[in-house]
Coordinates of N, CA and C in Angstrom, one line a residue:
X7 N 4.7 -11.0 -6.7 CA 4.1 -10.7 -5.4 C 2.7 -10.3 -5.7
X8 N 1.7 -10.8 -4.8 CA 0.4 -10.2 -4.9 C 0.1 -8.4 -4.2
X9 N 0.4 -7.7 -4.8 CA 0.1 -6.5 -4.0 C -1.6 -5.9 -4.0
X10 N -1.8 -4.9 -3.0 CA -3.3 -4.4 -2.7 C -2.9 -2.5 -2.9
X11 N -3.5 -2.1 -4.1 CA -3.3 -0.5 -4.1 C -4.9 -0.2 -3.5
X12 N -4.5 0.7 -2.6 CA -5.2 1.2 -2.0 C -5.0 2.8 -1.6
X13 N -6.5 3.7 -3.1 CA -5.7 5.1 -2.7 C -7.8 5.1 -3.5
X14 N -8.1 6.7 -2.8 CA -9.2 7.0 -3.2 C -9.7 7.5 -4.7
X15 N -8.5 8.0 -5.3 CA -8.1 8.8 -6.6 C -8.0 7.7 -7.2
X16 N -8.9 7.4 -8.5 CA -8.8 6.5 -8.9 C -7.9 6.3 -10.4
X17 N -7.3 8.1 -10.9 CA -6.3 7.9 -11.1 C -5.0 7.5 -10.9
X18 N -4.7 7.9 -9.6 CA -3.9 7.3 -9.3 C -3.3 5.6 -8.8
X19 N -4.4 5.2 -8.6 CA -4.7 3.8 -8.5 C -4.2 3.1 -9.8
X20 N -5.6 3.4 -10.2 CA -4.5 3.2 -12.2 C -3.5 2.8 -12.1
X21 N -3.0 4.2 -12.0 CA -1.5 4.5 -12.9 C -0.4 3.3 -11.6
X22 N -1.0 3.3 -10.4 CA 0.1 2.6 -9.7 C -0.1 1.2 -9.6
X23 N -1.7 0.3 -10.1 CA -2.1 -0.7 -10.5 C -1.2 -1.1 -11.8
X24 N -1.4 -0.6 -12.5 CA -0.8 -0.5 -14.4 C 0.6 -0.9 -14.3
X25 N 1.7 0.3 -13.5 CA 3.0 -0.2 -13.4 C 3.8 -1.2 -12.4
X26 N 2.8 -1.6 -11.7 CA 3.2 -3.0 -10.9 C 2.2 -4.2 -11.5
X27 N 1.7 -4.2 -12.4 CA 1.4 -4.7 -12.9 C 2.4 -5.5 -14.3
X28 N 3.0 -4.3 -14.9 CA 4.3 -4.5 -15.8 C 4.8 -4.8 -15.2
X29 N 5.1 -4.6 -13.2 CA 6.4 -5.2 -13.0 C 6.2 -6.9 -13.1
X30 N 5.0 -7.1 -14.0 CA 5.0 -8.8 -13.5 C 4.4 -8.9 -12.1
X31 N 3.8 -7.9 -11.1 CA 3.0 -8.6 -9.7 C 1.8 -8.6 -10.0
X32 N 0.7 -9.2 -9.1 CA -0.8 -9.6 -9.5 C -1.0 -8.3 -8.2
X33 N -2.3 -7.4 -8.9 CA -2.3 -6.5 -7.9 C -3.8 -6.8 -8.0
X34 N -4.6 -5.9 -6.8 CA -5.9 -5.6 -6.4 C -5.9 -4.6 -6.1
X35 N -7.4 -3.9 -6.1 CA -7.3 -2.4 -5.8 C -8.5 -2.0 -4.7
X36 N -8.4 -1.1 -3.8 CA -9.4 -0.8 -2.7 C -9.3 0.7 -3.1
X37 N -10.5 1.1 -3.4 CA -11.3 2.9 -3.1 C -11.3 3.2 -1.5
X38 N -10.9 2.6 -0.6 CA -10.7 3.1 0.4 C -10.0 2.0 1.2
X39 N -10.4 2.9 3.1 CA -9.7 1.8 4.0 C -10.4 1.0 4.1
X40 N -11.7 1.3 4.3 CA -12.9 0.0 4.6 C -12.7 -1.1 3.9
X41 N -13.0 -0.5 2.3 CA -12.6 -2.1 1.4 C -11.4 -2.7 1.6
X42 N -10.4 -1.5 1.8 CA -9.1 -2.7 2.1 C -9.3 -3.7 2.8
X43 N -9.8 -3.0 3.9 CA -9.5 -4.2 5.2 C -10.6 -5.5 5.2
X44 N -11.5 -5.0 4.3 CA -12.6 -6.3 3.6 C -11.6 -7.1 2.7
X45 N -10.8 -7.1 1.4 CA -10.3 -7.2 1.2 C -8.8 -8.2 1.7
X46 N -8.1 -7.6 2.8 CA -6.9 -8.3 3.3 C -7.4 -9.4 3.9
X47 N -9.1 -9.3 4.4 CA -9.6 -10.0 5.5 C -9.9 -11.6 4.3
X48 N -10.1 -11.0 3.3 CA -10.3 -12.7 1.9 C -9.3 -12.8 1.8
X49 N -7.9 -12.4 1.2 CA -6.9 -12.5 0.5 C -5.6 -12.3 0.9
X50 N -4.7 -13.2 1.3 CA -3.3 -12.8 2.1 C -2.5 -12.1 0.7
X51 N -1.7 -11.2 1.2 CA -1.1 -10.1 -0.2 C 0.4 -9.9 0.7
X52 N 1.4 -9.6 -0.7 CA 2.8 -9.2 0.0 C 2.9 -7.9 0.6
X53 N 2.5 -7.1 0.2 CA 2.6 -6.0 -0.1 C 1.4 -5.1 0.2
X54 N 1.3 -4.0 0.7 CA -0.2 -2.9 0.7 C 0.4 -2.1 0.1
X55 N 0.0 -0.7 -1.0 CA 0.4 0.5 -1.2 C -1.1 1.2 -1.0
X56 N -0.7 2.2 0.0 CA -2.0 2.8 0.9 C -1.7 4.8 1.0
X57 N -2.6 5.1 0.4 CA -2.9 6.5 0.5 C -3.1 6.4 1.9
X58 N -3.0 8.0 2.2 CA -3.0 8.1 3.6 C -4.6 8.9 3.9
X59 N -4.7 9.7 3.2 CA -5.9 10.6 3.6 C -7.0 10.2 2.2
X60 N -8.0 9.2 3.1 CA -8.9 8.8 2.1 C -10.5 8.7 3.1
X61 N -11.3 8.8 2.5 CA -13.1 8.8 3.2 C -12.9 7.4 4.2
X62 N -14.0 7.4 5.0 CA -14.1 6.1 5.9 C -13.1 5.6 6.8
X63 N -12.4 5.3 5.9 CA -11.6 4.8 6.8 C -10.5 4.4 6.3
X64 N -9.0 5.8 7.0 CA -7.8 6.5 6.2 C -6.6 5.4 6.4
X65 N -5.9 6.0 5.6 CA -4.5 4.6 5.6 C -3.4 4.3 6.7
X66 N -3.4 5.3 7.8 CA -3.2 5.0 9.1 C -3.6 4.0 9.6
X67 N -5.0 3.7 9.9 CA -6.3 3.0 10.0 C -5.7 1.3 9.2
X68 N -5.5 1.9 7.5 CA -5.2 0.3 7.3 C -3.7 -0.2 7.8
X69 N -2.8 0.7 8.0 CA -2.0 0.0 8.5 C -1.5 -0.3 10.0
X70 N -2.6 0.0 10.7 CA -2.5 -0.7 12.0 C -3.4 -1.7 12.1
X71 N -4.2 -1.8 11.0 CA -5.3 -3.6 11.1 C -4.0 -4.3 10.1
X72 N -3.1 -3.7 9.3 CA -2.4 -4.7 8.7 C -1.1 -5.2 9.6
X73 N -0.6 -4.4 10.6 CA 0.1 -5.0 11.9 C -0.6 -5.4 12.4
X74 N -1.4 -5.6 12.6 CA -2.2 -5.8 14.2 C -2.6 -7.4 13.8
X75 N -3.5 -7.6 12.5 CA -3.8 -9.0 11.9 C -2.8 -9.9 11.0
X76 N -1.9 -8.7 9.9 CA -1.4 -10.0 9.3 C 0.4 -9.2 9.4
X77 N 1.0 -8.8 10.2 CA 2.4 -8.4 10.6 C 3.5 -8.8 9.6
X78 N 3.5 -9.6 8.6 CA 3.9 -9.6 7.7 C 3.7 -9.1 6.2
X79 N 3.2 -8.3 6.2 CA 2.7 -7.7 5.2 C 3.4 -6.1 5.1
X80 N 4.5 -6.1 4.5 CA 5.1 -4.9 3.7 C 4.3 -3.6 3.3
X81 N 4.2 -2.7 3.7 CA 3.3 -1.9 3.4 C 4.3 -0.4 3.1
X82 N 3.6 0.1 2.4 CA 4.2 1.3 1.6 C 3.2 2.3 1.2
X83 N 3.6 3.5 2.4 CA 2.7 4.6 2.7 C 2.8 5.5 1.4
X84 N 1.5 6.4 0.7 CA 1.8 7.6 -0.1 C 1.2 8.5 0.6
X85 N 1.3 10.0 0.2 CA 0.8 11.1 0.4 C 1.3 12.2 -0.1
X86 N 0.6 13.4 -0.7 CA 1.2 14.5 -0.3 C 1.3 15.5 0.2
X87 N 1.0 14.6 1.6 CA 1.3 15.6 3.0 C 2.5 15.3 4.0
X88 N 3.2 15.9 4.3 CA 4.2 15.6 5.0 C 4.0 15.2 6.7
X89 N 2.7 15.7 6.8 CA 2.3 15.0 8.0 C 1.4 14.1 8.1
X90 N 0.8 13.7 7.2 CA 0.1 12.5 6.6 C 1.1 11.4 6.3
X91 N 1.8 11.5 5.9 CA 3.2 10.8 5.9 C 3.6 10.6 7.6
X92 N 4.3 11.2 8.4 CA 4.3 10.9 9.6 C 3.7 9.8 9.9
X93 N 1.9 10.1 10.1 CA 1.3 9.6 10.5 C 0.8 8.0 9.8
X94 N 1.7 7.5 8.8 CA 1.4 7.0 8.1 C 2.1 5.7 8.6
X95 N 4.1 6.3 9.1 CA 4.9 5.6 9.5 C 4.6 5.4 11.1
X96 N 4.2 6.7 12.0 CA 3.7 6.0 13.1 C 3.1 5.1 13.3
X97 N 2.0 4.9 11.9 CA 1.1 3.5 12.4 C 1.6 2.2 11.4
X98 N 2.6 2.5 11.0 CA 3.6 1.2 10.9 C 3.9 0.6 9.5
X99 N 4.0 1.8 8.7 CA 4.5 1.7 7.3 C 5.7 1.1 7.2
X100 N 6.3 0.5 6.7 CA 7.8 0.3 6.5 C 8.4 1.4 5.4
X101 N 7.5 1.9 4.5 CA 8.8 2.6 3.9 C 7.3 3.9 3.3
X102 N 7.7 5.1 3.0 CA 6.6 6.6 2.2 C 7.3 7.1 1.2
X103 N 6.3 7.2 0.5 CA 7.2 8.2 -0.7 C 5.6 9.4 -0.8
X104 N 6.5 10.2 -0.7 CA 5.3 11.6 -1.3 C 5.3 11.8 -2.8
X105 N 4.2 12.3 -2.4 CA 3.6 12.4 -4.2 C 3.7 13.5 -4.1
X106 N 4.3 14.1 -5.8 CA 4.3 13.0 -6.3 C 5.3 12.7 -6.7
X107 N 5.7 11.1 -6.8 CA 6.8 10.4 -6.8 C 6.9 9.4 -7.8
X108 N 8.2 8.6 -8.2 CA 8.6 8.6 -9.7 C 8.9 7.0 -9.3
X109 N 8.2 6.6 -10.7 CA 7.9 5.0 -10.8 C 9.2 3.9 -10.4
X110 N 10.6 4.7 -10.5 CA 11.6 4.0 -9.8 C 11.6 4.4 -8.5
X111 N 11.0 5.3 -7.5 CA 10.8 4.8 -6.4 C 10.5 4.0 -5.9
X112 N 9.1 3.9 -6.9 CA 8.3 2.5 -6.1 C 8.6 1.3 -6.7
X113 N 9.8 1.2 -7.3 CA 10.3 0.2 -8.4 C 11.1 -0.6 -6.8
X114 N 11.8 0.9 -6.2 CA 12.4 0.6 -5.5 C 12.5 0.6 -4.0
X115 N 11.2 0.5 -3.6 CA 10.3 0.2 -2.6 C 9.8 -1.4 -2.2
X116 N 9.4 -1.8 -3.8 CA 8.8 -2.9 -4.1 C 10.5 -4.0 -4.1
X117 N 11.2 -3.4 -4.4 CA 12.5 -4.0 -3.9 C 12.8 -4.4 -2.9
X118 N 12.9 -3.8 -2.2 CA 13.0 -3.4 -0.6 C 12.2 -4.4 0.3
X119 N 11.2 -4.6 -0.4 CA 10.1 -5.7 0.2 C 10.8 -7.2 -0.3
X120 N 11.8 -7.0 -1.2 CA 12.4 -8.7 -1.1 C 13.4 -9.0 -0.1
X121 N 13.9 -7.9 -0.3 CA 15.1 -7.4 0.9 C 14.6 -7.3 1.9
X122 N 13.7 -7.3 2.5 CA 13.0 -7.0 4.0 C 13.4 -8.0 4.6
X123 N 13.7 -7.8 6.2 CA 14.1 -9.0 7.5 C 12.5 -9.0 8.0
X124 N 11.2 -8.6 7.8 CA 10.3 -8.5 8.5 C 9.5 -9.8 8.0
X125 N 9.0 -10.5 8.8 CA 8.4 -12.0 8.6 C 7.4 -12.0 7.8
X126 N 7.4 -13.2 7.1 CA 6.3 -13.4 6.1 C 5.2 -14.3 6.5

């Protein structure tokens, strides 16, 4: 799967690029929402994994341009805010894990995205 990590911490990016990368998927990385949505706007991807609270323009923000333009696109909210989270699924996450959170989560998130009924 081609996934898009999208988190401002560029540690964390890393580290969530690196192990989906071992999982065998081809990933890309966005410093924020702006570039994401520069980004989704070249490149169709399976998958978004999107911080929630980042400069410009936050990951709420990307995931209602990733319903809005490409509705098939699996997205998987982080944060560790619990209402940053909320706000993450209101604007149309399919699935959050809070940070911080353990590489078989998102082992099994990224799962979840094969197993999804949501159109491709």
């Amino acid at each position: 799967m081609d996934i898009l990590v999208v988190d401002d911490n560029s540690s964390i990016r890393y580290l969530v690029s690196s192990i989906m990368k071992l999982f065998g998927h081809g990933v890309d990385e966005a410093g924020d929402g702006f570039e994401a949505i520069q980004k989704l706007q070249k490149k169709p991807y399976d998958v978004v994994i999107t911080d929630a609270e980042m400069p410009n323009v936050d990951g709420a923000e990307v995931c209602k341009f990733v319903r809005s333009e490409t509705p098939g696109i699996y997205i998987i909210g982080i944060s560790g805010c619990s209402s940053s989270l909320n706000g993450l699924k209101e604007a149309g996450a399919d699935i959050c894990l809070s940070k911080p959170f353990s590489m078989t989560a998102l082992k099994e998130a990224i799962v979840n995205r094969v197993h999804s009924s949501r159109p491709t």
